[in-house]
């Protein structure tokens, strides 16, 4: 079976099913043995992550047996599973619980993310909020919408461009090396205010719905960003790697700056990376 836009409803339902079956029953009920560290104390995996990914992967393979399925937890065990993502005829990229640190801490800021990639291009993205029971959905050429729990659709749009002193944003300088790390940490004081949700799913929702202006990410794993960047673009925004190049599913480095439009992107790139006088 090939992918078309009519499958988005099925995919949205799949993410909801996984949340109901494997994620929400474990929220604020995790035991000591249900949480493990991956690379650090801030990089966690829980039984909810593992089991939700297994459910989503199994259902996708039933419906799309020829498709490539890339899940965060499977790739954590076998990074070679990422090979070929940029060339696959059809691929699904899954983050079963984005914001695992929040989830494991009992903080209700986490989401389930899925991106659809066709021949190296992201064509659809879905971010499901298991707590709010709604979806942020974008499809190439069709705009982005919030599908509310009661069934209505709300079209979303990024924030209007603003002076950098009036912007709200997030700079993930903690993942950068010096001297860039200190430069970005210092220059973020130029903005009006910042947020740090520790959850790309909710940060992209904030941006796509016009409630914040920008984010700077350095760590580029496809399950964290493919769905969000597509949704943000379909909501009218502009994103590019730090060198100005287009962000693609095959990219694992180069950083990412997400802004309301191209002009804002260039202003942020200049001001946030400015050297100290």
Short mmCIF file of C-alpha atoms in Angstrom, two decimals:
data_model
loop_
_atom_site.label_atom_id
_atom_site.label_comp_id
_atom_site.label_asym_id
_atom_site.label_seq_id
_atom_site.Cartn_x
_atom_site.Cartn_y
_atom_site.Cartn_z
CA UNK A 1 0.00 0.00 0.00
CA UNK A 2 1.32 3.47 -0.90
CA UNK A 3 0.87 6.52 1.27
CA UNK A 4 -1.72 9.20 0.50
CA UNK A 5 -3.36 11.98 2.49
CA UNK A 6 -6.36 9.81 3.38
CA UNK A 7 -4.04 7.78 5.63
CA UNK A 8 -3.49 10.73 7.98
CA UNK A 9 -6.68 9.98 9.90
CA UNK A 10 -5.54 6.38 10.35
CA UNK A 11 -2.09 7.48 11.52
CA UNK A 12 -3.58 9.98 13.97
CA UNK A 13 -5.78 7.23 15.37
CA UNK A 14 -2.78 4.92 15.67
CA UNK A 15 -0.87 7.43 17.80
CA UNK A 16 -3.93 7.87 20.00
CA UNK A 17 -4.33 4.10 20.37
CA UNK A 18 -0.70 3.76 21.45
CA UNK A 19 -1.11 6.56 23.99
CA UNK A 20 -4.24 5.00 25.45
CA UNK A 21 -2.82 1.49 25.61
CA UNK A 22 0.82 2.00 26.55
CA UNK A 23 1.54 5.58 27.66
CA UNK A 24 -1.23 7.06 29.79
CA UNK A 25 -1.75 3.93 31.96
CA UNK A 26 1.90 4.34 33.02
CA UNK A 27 1.87 8.10 33.55
CA UNK A 28 2.72 8.87 37.20
CA UNK A 29 2.69 5.11 37.84
CA UNK A 30 6.22 4.18 36.79
CA UNK A 31 8.23 1.98 39.14
CA UNK A 32 11.99 2.14 39.62
CA UNK A 33 12.48 -0.66 37.13
CA UNK A 34 10.39 1.09 34.48
CA UNK A 35 12.89 3.93 33.90
CA UNK A 36 16.43 3.56 32.53
CA UNK A 37 19.19 5.96 31.54
CA UNK A 38 20.49 5.95 27.98
CA UNK A 39 23.36 8.43 27.56
CA UNK A 40 22.90 10.48 30.77
CA UNK A 41 20.61 11.19 33.70
CA UNK A 42 18.71 13.61 31.43
CA UNK A 43 18.34 11.06 28.61
CA UNK A 44 15.83 8.46 29.74
CA UNK A 45 13.74 5.66 28.35
CA UNK A 46 10.69 4.14 30.03
CA UNK A 47 8.50 1.12 29.49
CA UNK A 48 5.98 3.49 27.92
CA UNK A 49 8.48 4.53 25.22
CA UNK A 50 9.42 0.95 24.38
CA UNK A 51 5.93 -0.52 24.34
CA UNK A 52 4.30 2.38 22.49
CA UNK A 53 6.95 2.18 19.78
CA UNK A 54 6.45 -1.56 19.43
CA UNK A 55 2.69 -1.11 19.01
CA UNK A 56 3.04 1.68 16.44
CA UNK A 57 5.75 -0.18 14.52
CA UNK A 58 3.75 -3.41 14.37
CA UNK A 59 0.63 -1.66 13.06
CA UNK A 60 2.61 0.29 10.46
CA UNK A 61 4.27 -2.88 9.19
CA UNK A 62 0.90 -4.58 8.86
CA UNK A 63 -0.48 -1.75 6.73
CA UNK A 64 2.75 -0.79 4.91
CA UNK A 65 4.88 -3.96 4.73
CA UNK A 66 7.36 -2.43 2.25
CA UNK A 67 7.92 0.79 4.22
CA UNK A 68 10.95 1.69 6.32
CA UNK A 69 10.04 2.25 9.98
CA UNK A 70 12.46 4.28 12.07
CA UNK A 71 11.75 4.39 15.80
CA UNK A 72 13.80 6.26 18.38
CA UNK A 73 14.14 3.34 20.76
CA UNK A 74 14.92 0.79 18.06
CA UNK A 75 17.63 3.14 16.72
CA UNK A 76 19.00 3.59 20.22
CA UNK A 77 19.69 -0.15 20.23
CA UNK A 78 20.80 -0.26 16.58
CA UNK A 79 21.83 3.09 15.02
CA UNK A 80 22.26 1.40 11.63
CA UNK A 81 18.47 1.44 11.29
CA UNK A 82 18.80 5.09 10.28
CA UNK A 83 20.76 4.18 7.16
CA UNK A 84 18.78 4.86 4.01
CA UNK A 85 16.17 7.18 5.50
CA UNK A 86 17.00 9.86 2.93
CA UNK A 87 16.52 7.44 0.03
CA UNK A 88 13.56 5.30 1.11
CA UNK A 89 10.49 5.23 -1.11
CA UNK A 90 8.34 5.43 2.03
CA UNK A 91 9.41 5.77 5.65
CA UNK A 92 7.72 6.46 8.95
CA UNK A 93 9.73 8.10 11.73
CA UNK A 94 8.43 7.64 15.29
CA UNK A 95 9.10 9.30 18.61
CA UNK A 96 6.86 7.25 20.93
CA UNK A 97 7.22 9.60 23.92
CA UNK A 98 8.85 12.90 23.14
CA UNK A 99 9.64 14.58 26.44
CA UNK A 100 10.50 11.36 28.26
CA UNK A 101 12.21 13.26 31.08
CA UNK A 102 8.96 15.14 31.73
CA UNK A 103 6.89 11.96 31.46
CA UNK A 104 9.15 10.11 33.89
CA UNK A 105 9.00 13.10 36.26
CA UNK A 106 5.21 13.22 36.23
CA UNK A 107 5.08 16.48 34.25
CA UNK A 108 2.25 16.49 31.65
CA UNK A 109 4.33 17.93 28.80
CA UNK A 110 5.04 15.09 26.39
CA UNK A 111 3.79 13.94 23.03
CA UNK A 112 3.79 11.22 20.41
CA UNK A 113 5.36 12.27 17.10
CA UNK A 114 5.28 10.71 13.65
CA UNK A 115 6.67 11.91 10.32
CA UNK A 116 6.03 10.49 6.87
CA UNK A 117 8.98 10.62 4.47
CA UNK A 118 8.63 9.89 0.75
CA UNK A 119 11.82 9.68 -1.34
CA UNK A 120 13.78 11.95 0.98
CA UNK A 121 11.06 14.54 1.56
CA UNK A 122 8.89 14.91 4.65
CA UNK A 123 5.29 14.99 3.40
CA UNK A 124 3.30 14.79 6.63
CA UNK A 125 3.74 15.24 10.35
CA UNK A 126 1.55 14.44 13.34
CA UNK A 127 2.07 15.43 16.97
CA UNK A 128 -0.39 13.86 19.40
CA UNK A 129 -0.91 15.23 22.89
CA UNK A 130 -2.08 12.29 25.04
CA UNK A 131 -3.03 14.59 27.93
CA UNK A 132 -5.02 17.10 25.88
CA UNK A 133 -6.22 14.30 23.58
CA UNK A 134 -5.73 16.31 20.40
CA UNK A 135 -3.43 16.35 17.38
CA UNK A 136 -1.33 18.91 15.53
CA UNK A 137 -1.27 17.78 11.91
CA UNK A 138 0.50 19.11 8.83
CA UNK A 139 0.56 17.78 5.26
CA UNK A 140 2.68 19.04 2.38
CA UNK A 141 0.71 21.73 0.53
CA UNK A 142 -2.35 21.44 2.80
CA UNK A 143 -1.45 23.66 5.77
CA UNK A 144 -1.40 22.72 9.44
CA UNK A 145 -4.29 22.24 11.84
CA UNK A 146 -5.09 21.26 15.39
CA UNK A 147 -7.66 18.50 15.46
CA UNK A 148 -9.41 18.90 18.78
CA UNK A 149 -10.70 16.03 20.89
CA UNK A 150 -14.28 16.98 20.02
CA UNK A 151 -13.51 16.69 16.31
CA UNK A 152 -13.24 20.27 15.08
CA UNK A 153 -10.28 21.51 13.03
CA UNK A 154 -8.45 24.75 13.82
CA UNK A 155 -6.04 26.10 11.23
CA UNK A 156 -2.78 27.33 12.79
CA UNK A 157 -0.28 29.95 11.70
CA UNK A 158 3.10 31.02 13.00
CA UNK A 159 3.57 34.29 14.87
CA UNK A 160 3.95 37.53 12.94
CA UNK A 161 7.55 38.72 12.53
CA UNK A 162 8.77 40.95 15.35
CA UNK A 163 11.85 42.77 16.53
CA UNK A 164 14.24 40.39 18.28
CA UNK A 165 13.68 42.35 21.51
CA UNK A 166 10.00 41.39 21.28
CA UNK A 167 10.50 37.71 20.46
CA UNK A 168 9.92 34.70 22.67
CA UNK A 169 12.09 31.70 21.94
CA UNK A 170 14.29 28.85 23.08
CA UNK A 171 18.03 28.34 22.60
CA UNK A 172 19.37 24.86 23.34
CA UNK A 173 22.91 26.09 24.01
CA UNK A 174 23.58 23.22 26.42
CA UNK A 175 24.17 20.88 23.46
CA UNK A 176 26.79 23.13 21.86
CA UNK A 177 30.55 23.28 22.15
CA UNK A 178 32.50 26.34 23.20
CA UNK A 179 32.78 29.14 22.22
CA UNK A 180 29.37 28.88 20.52
CA UNK A 181 27.77 27.66 23.74
CA UNK A 182 28.68 30.78 25.75
CA UNK A 183 27.94 33.12 22.86
CA UNK A 184 24.39 31.84 22.43
CA UNK A 185 23.77 31.70 26.17
CA UNK A 186 24.82 35.36 26.43
CA UNK A 187 22.97 36.61 23.37
CA UNK A 188 19.63 35.04 24.24
CA UNK A 189 19.27 37.91 26.75
CA UNK A 190 18.47 40.09 23.70
CA UNK A 191 15.01 38.51 23.41
CA UNK A 192 11.87 39.33 25.38
CA UNK A 193 11.52 35.96 27.12
CA UNK A 194 12.42 32.32 26.74
CA UNK A 195 10.83 28.93 27.26
CA UNK A 196 12.38 25.49 27.75
CA UNK A 197 9.83 22.68 27.76
CA UNK A 198 12.30 19.80 27.34
CA UNK A 199 9.81 18.55 24.78
CA UNK A 200 10.11 19.32 21.06
CA UNK A 201 6.51 18.18 20.51
CA UNK A 202 5.12 21.01 22.62
CA UNK A 203 7.74 23.51 21.50
CA UNK A 204 6.79 22.98 17.85
CA UNK A 205 3.13 23.27 18.81
CA UNK A 206 3.87 26.60 20.49
CA UNK A 207 5.65 27.87 17.35
CA UNK A 208 3.19 26.56 14.76
CA UNK A 209 0.21 28.02 16.61
CA UNK A 210 1.81 31.48 16.86
CA UNK A 211 2.45 31.58 20.62
CA UNK A 212 6.26 31.85 20.32
CA UNK A 213 8.69 32.96 17.64
CA UNK A 214 11.75 30.75 17.38
CA UNK A 215 13.84 27.82 18.57
CA UNK A 216 17.50 26.93 18.16
CA UNK A 217 18.36 23.23 18.25
CA UNK A 218 21.78 21.66 17.82
CA UNK A 219 20.97 17.96 18.26
CA UNK A 220 19.17 16.76 15.13
CA UNK A 221 17.63 13.33 15.48
CA UNK A 222 14.89 12.85 12.87
CA UNK A 223 12.20 11.72 15.32
CA UNK A 224 12.58 15.00 17.21
CA UNK A 225 12.29 17.38 14.25
CA UNK A 226 10.91 16.02 10.98
CA UNK A 227 7.25 16.21 11.99
CA UNK A 228 7.62 19.58 13.73
CA UNK A 229 9.54 21.29 10.91
CA UNK A 230 6.97 20.15 8.33
CA UNK A 231 4.07 21.33 10.50
CA UNK A 232 5.82 24.65 11.15
CA UNK A 233 6.52 25.18 7.43
CA UNK A 234 2.89 24.45 6.55
CA UNK A 235 1.89 26.99 9.21
CA UNK A 236 3.87 29.62 7.29
CA UNK A 237 7.25 29.46 9.02
CA UNK A 238 10.84 29.09 7.87
CA UNK A 239 13.49 26.70 9.18
CA UNK A 240 17.03 26.00 8.02
CA UNK A 241 20.27 24.60 9.35
CA UNK A 242 22.78 27.07 10.79
CA UNK A 243 24.50 27.46 7.41
CA UNK A 244 21.19 28.34 5.76
CA UNK A 245 20.75 25.00 3.98
CA UNK A 246 17.45 23.13 3.88
CA UNK A 247 16.92 20.61 6.67
CA UNK A 248 16.42 17.11 5.22
CA UNK A 249 15.49 13.72 6.74
CA UNK A 250 19.05 12.49 6.14
CA UNK A 251 20.62 15.26 8.26
CA UNK A 252 21.87 14.39 11.72
CA UNK A 253 23.95 17.54 12.30
CA UNK A 254 24.35 21.15 11.31
CA UNK A 255 21.93 22.61 13.84
CA UNK A 256 18.47 24.02 13.22
CA UNK A 257 17.03 27.52 13.54
CA UNK A 258 13.24 27.77 13.28
CA UNK A 259 11.72 31.25 12.78
CA UNK A 260 8.52 32.99 11.62
CA UNK A 261 9.91 33.85 8.18
CA UNK A 262 13.13 34.02 6.18
CA UNK A 263 13.92 37.61 7.18
CA UNK A 264 13.45 36.82 10.87
CA UNK A 265 15.68 33.77 10.43
CA UNK A 266 18.53 35.93 9.14
CA UNK A 267 18.10 38.50 11.93
CA UNK A 268 18.15 35.78 14.59
CA UNK A 269 21.15 34.10 12.97
CA UNK A 270 23.05 37.40 13.05
CA UNK A 271 22.09 38.55 16.55
CA UNK A 272 22.25 35.26 18.45
CA UNK A 273 25.68 34.41 17.06
CA UNK A 274 27.08 37.93 17.35
CA UNK A 275 30.54 38.17 18.89
CA UNK A 276 30.97 40.14 22.10
CA UNK A 277 31.99 43.75 21.57
#
